[in-house]
Coordinates of C-alpha atoms in Angstrom, one line a residue:
A1 CA 14.9 15.7 -5.6
A2 CA 15.7 12.4 -4.0
M3 CA 13.8 11.0 -1.0
P4 CA 15.4 11.5 2.4
G5 CA 17.1 8.4 3.7
A6 CA 14.4 7.4 6.1
A7 CA 11.7 7.7 3.5
R8 CA 13.7 5.8 1.0
R9 CA 14.4 2.9 3.4
L10 CA 10.7 2.7 4.3
Y11 CA 9.7 2.8 0.6
R12 CA 12.2 -0.1 -0.1
R13 CA 11.0 -2.1 2.9
I14 CA 7.4 -1.8 1.7
L15 CA 8.2 -2.9 -1.8
L16 CA 10.3 -5.8 -0.4
L17 CA 7.4 -6.9 1.8
H18 CA 5.1 -6.8 -1.3
R19 CA 7.3 -9.6 -2.9
A20 CA 5.4 -12.1 -0.8
L21 CA 2.1 -11.1 -2.4
P22 CA 0.5 -12.9 -5.3
A23 CA 1.6 -11.2 -8.6
A24 CA -1.6 -9.3 -9.3
L25 CA -1.8 -7.9 -5.7
R26 CA 2.0 -7.1 -5.7
A27 CA 1.6 -5.1 -8.9
L28 CA -1.4 -3.2 -7.6
G29 CA 0.3 -2.6 -4.2
D30 CA 3.6 -1.5 -5.8
R31 CA 1.8 0.9 -8.1
Y32 CA -0.2 2.4 -5.2
V33 CA 2.9 2.8 -3.0
K34 CA 5.0 4.4 -5.8
E35 CA 2.1 6.8 -6.6
E36 CA 1.6 7.8 -2.9
F37 CA 5.3 8.4 -2.3
R38 CA 5.6 10.4 -5.5
K39 CA 2.7 12.6 -4.5
H40 CA 4.2 13.4 -1.1
K41 CA 7.7 14.3 -2.3
A42 CA 6.9 18.0 -2.0
A43 CA 4.9 17.7 1.3
G44 CA 5.7 20.1 4.1
P45 CA 7.6 18.8 7.1
A46 CA 4.5 18.1 9.3
E47 CA 2.6 16.4 6.5
A48 CA 5.7 14.4 5.5
Q49 CA 6.2 13.2 9.1
R50 CA 2.6 12.1 9.4
F51 CA 2.8 10.4 6.0
L52 CA 5.9 8.4 7.0
R53 CA 4.4 7.5 10.4
E54 CA 1.2 6.1 8.8
W55 CA 3.2 4.1 6.3
E56 CA 5.5 2.8 9.1
A57 CA 2.4 1.7 11.0
T58 CA 1.0 0.0 7.9
L59 CA 4.3 -1.8 7.3
I60 CA 4.4 -3.0 10.9
Q61 CA 0.8 -4.3 10.6
Q62 CA 1.7 -6.0 7.3
Q63 CA 4.6 -7.8 9.0
I64 CA 2.4 -8.9 11.9
N65 CA -0.1 -10.2 9.4
E66 CA 2.6 -12.0 7.5
D67 CA 3.8 -13.6 10.8
K68 CA 0.2 -14.7 11.6
Q69 CA -0.2 -16.1 8.1
N70 CA 2.8 -18.3 8.6
L71 CA 1.0 -19.9 11.6
R72 CA -2.2 -20.7 9.6
E73 CA -3.1 -22.0 6.2
K74 CA -5.6 -19.3 5.0
T75 CA -3.9 -16.2 3.7
V76 CA -5.4 -12.8 4.6
Y77 CA -4.3 -9.6 3.0
G78 CA -4.8 -6.0 4.3
I79 CA -5.7 -4.5 7.6
Q80 CA -9.1 -3.4 9.0
L81 CA -9.4 0.4 9.2
T82 CA -11.1 1.9 12.2
E83 CA -13.7 4.6 11.9
E84 CA -11.1 6.9 13.6
N85 CA -8.6 6.1 10.8
L86 CA -11.2 6.8 8.1
N87 CA -12.2 10.1 9.8
D88 CA -8.5 11.3 9.4
F89 CA -8.5 10.8 5.6
R90 CA -9.3 13.5 3.2
D91 CA -12.0 13.0 0.6
E92 CA -9.4 12.3 -2.1
Q93 CA -7.8 9.6 0.1
I94 CA -11.2 8.0 0.7
G95 CA -11.7 8.0 -3.1
Q96 CA -8.3 6.3 -3.6
L97 CA -9.2 3.6 -1.0
K98 CA -12.5 3.0 -2.8
E99 CA -10.6 2.7 -6.2
L100 CA -8.1 0.3 -4.6
M101 CA -10.8 -1.8 -3.1
D102 CA -12.7 -2.0 -6.4
E103 CA -9.5 -2.9 -8.2
A104 CA -8.5 -5.6 -5.7
T105 CA -12.0 -7.2 -5.6
K106 CA -12.6 -7.3 -9.3
P107 CA -14.3 -10.7 -10.1
N108 CA -12.1 -11.5 -13.0
K109 CA -8.9 -10.4 -11.2
E110 CA -7.6 -8.7 -14.4
I111 CA -5.2 -6.0 -13.5
T112 CA -2.9 -3.9 -15.7
I113 CA 0.7 -4.7 -14.6
S114 CA 2.7 -2.2 -16.6
K115 CA 2.4 1.0 -18.6
D116 CA 2.7 -1.0 -21.9
S117 CA -0.8 -2.5 -21.2
E118 CA 0.6 -6.0 -20.6
R119 CA -2.3 -7.9 -18.9
K120 CA -2.1 -10.6 -16.3
T121 CA -5.1 -12.6 -15.0

């Protein structure tokens, strides 16, 4: 089943915003977003609404960060999660955040970009 219009627009806006990221972070972010939206396709109405609200808030924060970055030289990626945010996550989501953090902070910055095992460094 196709995503409802609002979800599809949000999904596209997130991927569009990722275009401003360095290639390795863009690939990582795009893969994460695609996986999360795919997992929530069959969510119930209440969970779907919460999912979309959280992603909308994340998108707005990313846009604010991008605007701030335009005013200074050093580029900063991501947002700081509060303890309250973390308490709302399920154990599976905490595990995903840890995996994402580990992947994003790898010392050699080697990340698999596509399914065909093409490597970018």
